[in-house]
Amino acid sequence: MLDVRRLTVLRGARTVVAAADFALRGGELVALLGPNGAGKTTLLRALAGLIPYGGALNLGGAPLDGLPRAARARAVAYLAQGGEAAWPLPARELVALGRLPHGARFPLSGRDAAAVEEAMRACDVAHLADRAATELSGGERARVLLARALAVEADLLLADEPIAALDPGHQLAVMTALADQTRRGRAALVVTHDIGLALRFCGRVLLMREGALIADLPACEAMASGALDRAFGVSFAVAEVDGLRLVAPRE
């Protein structure tokens, strides 16, 4: 679905992302892991077309930057880290903005209205539909913004820390919703610092350190290979409890 070749991002004279090569395929939920400052957010922003980059991005075999803006907005949905809501829009209307790339007109009807309702249910925010976005808690707002991204129904979803502000129950619900998107044939690349949930829900892991993509491997191999230790500069302890793999830094 997305083929990334020699993706490089510079900030002045400093290389923030260094010649990253990887591919994302439909049906995959992929975790992008690494320590703070590794370049994860910058990589996602480049994939979303929000910052200049070098190298090549091909979506479905065609250059991504050659797509018209509306077509690109339909193909790639991006959820920023720590997103804010500056206007007191009702949550339903904020989610409905995800349908603008499809030419939606308000009030919504047909497929547009159905996509919004489906996204809100997936993110457990249907009960917040009439609440002003500026009155929501941080976790509620994060879920509403994720629902807006899901409402796009894009082939590729890029999500930066979508569970960072959430309680454990909603962390599980959001990861389940992302996995459901990939079961529909879409691809999702998710930045998270919750390694346990990443290994539980994602089939594949990309690891970054100091701007370089240092590993691309199945999630089941991430611990045994020592790649996580190299990426984060610490060792990890792993325990199995009730069939779940628990991961914690050892030192």
Coordinates of C-alpha atoms in Angstrom, one line a residue:
M1 CA 0.0 0.0 0.0
L2 CA 2.7 2.5 1.0
D3 CA 6.3 2.1 -0.2
V4 CA 8.9 4.3 1.6
R5 CA 12.3 4.6 0.1
R6 CA 15.3 6.6 1.5
L7 CA 12.9 8.9 3.4
T8 CA 15.1 11.7 4.9
V9 CA 14.0 14.8 6.9
L10 CA 16.4 17.6 7.7
R11 CA 16.0 20.3 10.3
G12 CA 18.6 22.9 9.3
A13 CA 21.9 21.0 9.1
R14 CA 20.6 18.2 11.4
T15 CA 19.3 14.9 10.0
V16 CA 16.1 14.1 12.0
V17 CA 15.1 11.0 9.9
A18 CA 17.9 9.2 8.0
A19 CA 17.1 7.3 4.8
A20 CA 14.3 5.2 6.2
D21 CA 13.2 2.2 4.0
F22 CA 10.0 0.2 4.7
A23 CA 6.6 -0.7 3.3
L24 CA 3.1 -0.8 4.8
R25 CA 0.6 -3.3 3.5
G26 CA -3.2 -3.4 3.7
G27 CA -4.3 -5.4 6.7
E28 CA -1.3 -4.5 8.8
L29 CA -1.3 -2.7 12.2
V30 CA 2.3 -1.7 12.7
A31 CA 3.9 -0.1 15.8
L32 CA 6.5 2.6 15.5
L33 CA 8.6 2.5 18.7
G34 CA 11.6 4.3 20.0
P35 CA 12.8 6.6 22.7
N36 CA 11.9 10.3 22.9
G37 CA 13.7 12.3 20.2
A38 CA 14.2 9.3 17.9
G39 CA 12.3 10.9 15.0
K40 CA 9.0 9.0 15.2
T41 CA 6.7 12.1 15.1
T42 CA 8.8 13.6 12.3
L43 CA 8.6 10.4 10.3
L44 CA 4.8 10.4 10.6
R45 CA 4.5 14.0 9.7
A46 CA 6.6 13.4 6.6
L47 CA 4.4 10.5 5.6
A48 CA 1.3 12.7 6.0
G49 CA 2.9 15.3 3.7
L50 CA 3.0 18.0 6.4
I51 CA 6.7 18.7 6.2
P52 CA 9.3 18.6 3.4
Y53 CA 11.2 15.4 2.9
G54 CA 13.7 13.7 0.6
G55 CA 13.3 10.3 -0.9
A56 CA 10.2 8.6 -2.4
L57 CA 6.7 7.8 -1.0
N58 CA 4.6 5.7 -3.3
L59 CA 1.0 4.9 -2.4
G60 CA -0.5 2.0 -4.4
G61 CA 2.4 2.4 -6.9
A62 CA 1.9 6.1 -7.5
P63 CA 4.0 9.0 -6.0
L64 CA 2.1 10.2 -3.0
D65 CA 3.1 13.8 -3.5
G66 CA 1.6 13.7 -7.0
L67 CA -1.9 13.1 -5.8
P68 CA -4.4 16.0 -5.7
R69 CA -4.9 17.3 -2.2
A70 CA -8.4 15.9 -1.9
A71 CA -7.4 12.5 -3.1
R72 CA -4.4 12.5 -0.7
A73 CA -6.7 13.5 2.2
R74 CA -9.0 10.6 1.4
A75 CA -6.1 8.2 1.1
V76 CA -4.2 9.1 4.3
A77 CA -5.6 10.1 7.7
Y78 CA -3.4 11.6 10.3
L79 CA -3.9 11.9 14.0
A80 CA -1.4 14.3 15.6
Q81 CA 0.1 13.8 19.1
G82 CA -1.7 15.8 21.8
G83 CA -4.3 17.2 19.5
E84 CA -6.3 20.2 20.6
A85 CA -9.8 21.6 19.8
A86 CA -9.7 25.3 19.5
W87 CA -13.4 25.9 18.7
P88 CA -16.5 24.9 20.8
L89 CA -17.9 22.6 18.1
P90 CA -20.1 19.8 19.2
A91 CA -18.1 16.6 19.2
R92 CA -20.3 15.1 16.4
E93 CA -19.4 18.1 14.1
L94 CA -15.7 17.8 15.0
V95 CA -15.8 14.2 13.9
A96 CA -17.7 15.1 10.8
L97 CA -14.8 17.2 9.6
G98 CA -13.2 13.9 8.7
R99 CA -15.7 13.6 5.8
L100 CA -14.7 16.9 4.1
P101 CA -12.2 15.1 1.8
H102 CA -15.2 13.2 0.4
G103 CA -17.0 16.5 -0.4
A104 CA -19.5 16.1 2.5
R105 CA -22.0 18.9 3.0
F106 CA -23.8 19.7 6.2
P107 CA -26.1 18.4 7.5
L108 CA -24.6 15.0 6.7
S109 CA -26.6 12.2 5.2
G110 CA -26.1 8.8 3.7
R111 CA -22.6 7.4 3.8
D112 CA -21.1 10.5 5.4
A113 CA -23.5 10.4 8.4
A114 CA -23.0 6.6 8.8
A115 CA -19.2 6.9 8.8
V116 CA -19.3 9.5 11.5
E117 CA -21.7 7.5 13.7
E118 CA -19.6 4.3 13.2
A119 CA -16.3 6.2 14.1
M120 CA -17.9 7.6 17.2
R121 CA -19.1 4.2 18.4
A122 CA -15.7 2.7 17.7
C123 CA -14.0 5.3 19.9
D124 CA -16.7 5.2 22.6
V125 CA -17.7 8.9 22.2
A126 CA -21.3 8.6 20.8
H127 CA -22.6 9.8 24.2
L128 CA -20.5 13.0 23.8
A129 CA -22.0 13.9 20.4
D130 CA -23.6 17.1 21.6
R131 CA -20.9 18.2 24.0
A132 CA -18.6 21.1 23.0
A133 CA -15.2 19.9 22.2
T134 CA -13.6 22.6 24.4
E135 CA -15.5 21.2 27.4
L136 CA -14.2 17.6 27.0
S137 CA -11.5 16.1 29.2
G138 CA -8.1 15.4 27.7
G139 CA -8.9 11.7 27.2
E140 CA -12.4 12.4 25.8
R141 CA -11.0 14.9 23.4
A142 CA -8.3 12.4 22.3
R143 CA -10.9 9.8 21.5
V144 CA -13.1 12.3 19.6
L145 CA -10.1 13.4 17.4
L146 CA -9.3 9.7 16.7
A147 CA -12.9 9.3 15.7
R148 CA -12.4 12.2 13.2
A149 CA -9.5 10.3 11.7
L150 CA -11.4 7.1 11.5
A151 CA -14.3 8.9 9.8
V152 CA -12.1 9.6 6.8
E153 CA -12.2 5.9 6.0
A154 CA -8.7 6.3 4.6
D155 CA -6.6 3.4 3.3
L156 CA -3.8 4.5 5.5
L157 CA -4.1 5.7 9.1
L158 CA -1.1 7.4 10.8
A159 CA -1.7 7.8 14.6
D160 CA 0.8 9.5 16.9
E161 CA 0.4 8.5 20.5
P162 CA -3.4 7.7 20.2
I163 CA -3.6 6.1 23.7
A164 CA -1.2 8.4 25.7
A165 CA -4.0 10.3 27.5
L166 CA -6.3 7.4 28.0
D167 CA -7.3 5.2 31.0
P168 CA -6.5 1.5 30.6
G169 CA -10.0 0.5 29.5
H170 CA -10.0 3.1 26.7
Q171 CA -6.5 2.2 25.7
L172 CA -7.7 -1.3 25.0
A173 CA -10.8 0.0 23.2
V174 CA -8.7 2.3 20.9
M175 CA -6.2 -0.4 20.1
T176 CA -9.1 -2.8 19.3
A177 CA -10.6 -0.1 17.1
L178 CA -7.3 0.3 15.2
A179 CA -7.0 -3.5 14.8
D180 CA -10.6 -3.5 13.4
Q181 CA -9.6 -0.9 10.8
T182 CA -6.9 -3.2 9.5
R183 CA -9.2 -6.2 9.4
R184 CA -11.1 -4.2 6.8
G185 CA -8.0 -4.1 4.6
R186 CA -6.6 -0.8 5.7
A187 CA -3.1 -0.1 7.0
A188 CA -2.3 1.7 10.3
L189 CA 1.1 2.9 11.6
V190 CA 0.9 3.8 15.3
V191 CA 3.4 5.6 17.5
T192 CA 3.1 4.5 21.2
H193 CA 5.3 4.1 24.3
D194 CA 3.1 1.3 25.6
I195 CA 5.3 -1.6 24.5
G196 CA 3.1 -4.2 26.0
L197 CA 0.0 -3.1 24.1
A198 CA 2.1 -2.6 20.9
L199 CA 3.3 -6.2 21.1
R200 CA -0.1 -7.5 21.9
F201 CA -2.1 -5.8 19.1
C202 CA 0.5 -5.1 16.3
G203 CA 1.8 -7.7 14.0
R204 CA 4.9 -5.8 13.1
V205 CA 7.3 -3.4 14.8
L206 CA 9.5 -0.6 13.4
L207 CA 12.2 0.6 15.8
M208 CA 13.9 4.0 15.6
R209 CA 16.8 5.4 17.4
E210 CA 18.5 8.8 16.8
G211 CA 16.7 9.3 13.5
A212 CA 17.6 5.9 12.0
L213 CA 15.2 3.0 11.5
I214 CA 17.2 0.2 13.1
A215 CA 14.8 -2.7 12.9
D216 CA 11.7 -3.9 11.0
L217 CA 10.5 -7.2 12.4
P218 CA 7.5 -9.2 13.4
A219 CA 6.2 -8.2 16.9
C220 CA 6.7 -11.7 18.2
E221 CA 10.5 -11.4 17.5
A222 CA 11.0 -8.0 19.0
M223 CA 11.8 -9.2 22.5
A224 CA 13.9 -12.3 21.7
S225 CA 16.0 -10.5 19.1
G226 CA 17.2 -7.8 21.6
A227 CA 16.1 -5.1 19.2
L228 CA 14.0 -3.4 21.8
D229 CA 17.0 -3.2 24.2
R230 CA 19.1 -1.6 21.4
A231 CA 16.5 0.9 20.5
F232 CA 15.7 2.1 24.0
G233 CA 19.2 1.6 25.6
V234 CA 17.7 -0.5 28.5
S235 CA 16.9 -4.1 29.0
F236 CA 13.3 -5.4 29.4
A237 CA 11.8 -8.0 31.6
V238 CA 9.0 -10.1 30.2
A239 CA 6.4 -12.1 32.1
E240 CA 3.4 -14.2 31.0
V241 CA 0.2 -13.7 33.1
D242 CA -3.1 -15.3 32.1
G243 CA -1.8 -15.7 28.5
L244 CA -0.8 -12.0 28.3
R245 CA 2.8 -10.8 27.8
L246 CA 3.8 -8.1 30.2
V247 CA 6.8 -6.0 29.4
A248 CA 8.7 -3.6 31.8
P249 CA 12.1 -1.9 31.7
R250 CA 14.6 -3.7 33.9
E251 CA 17.4 -1.1 34.2

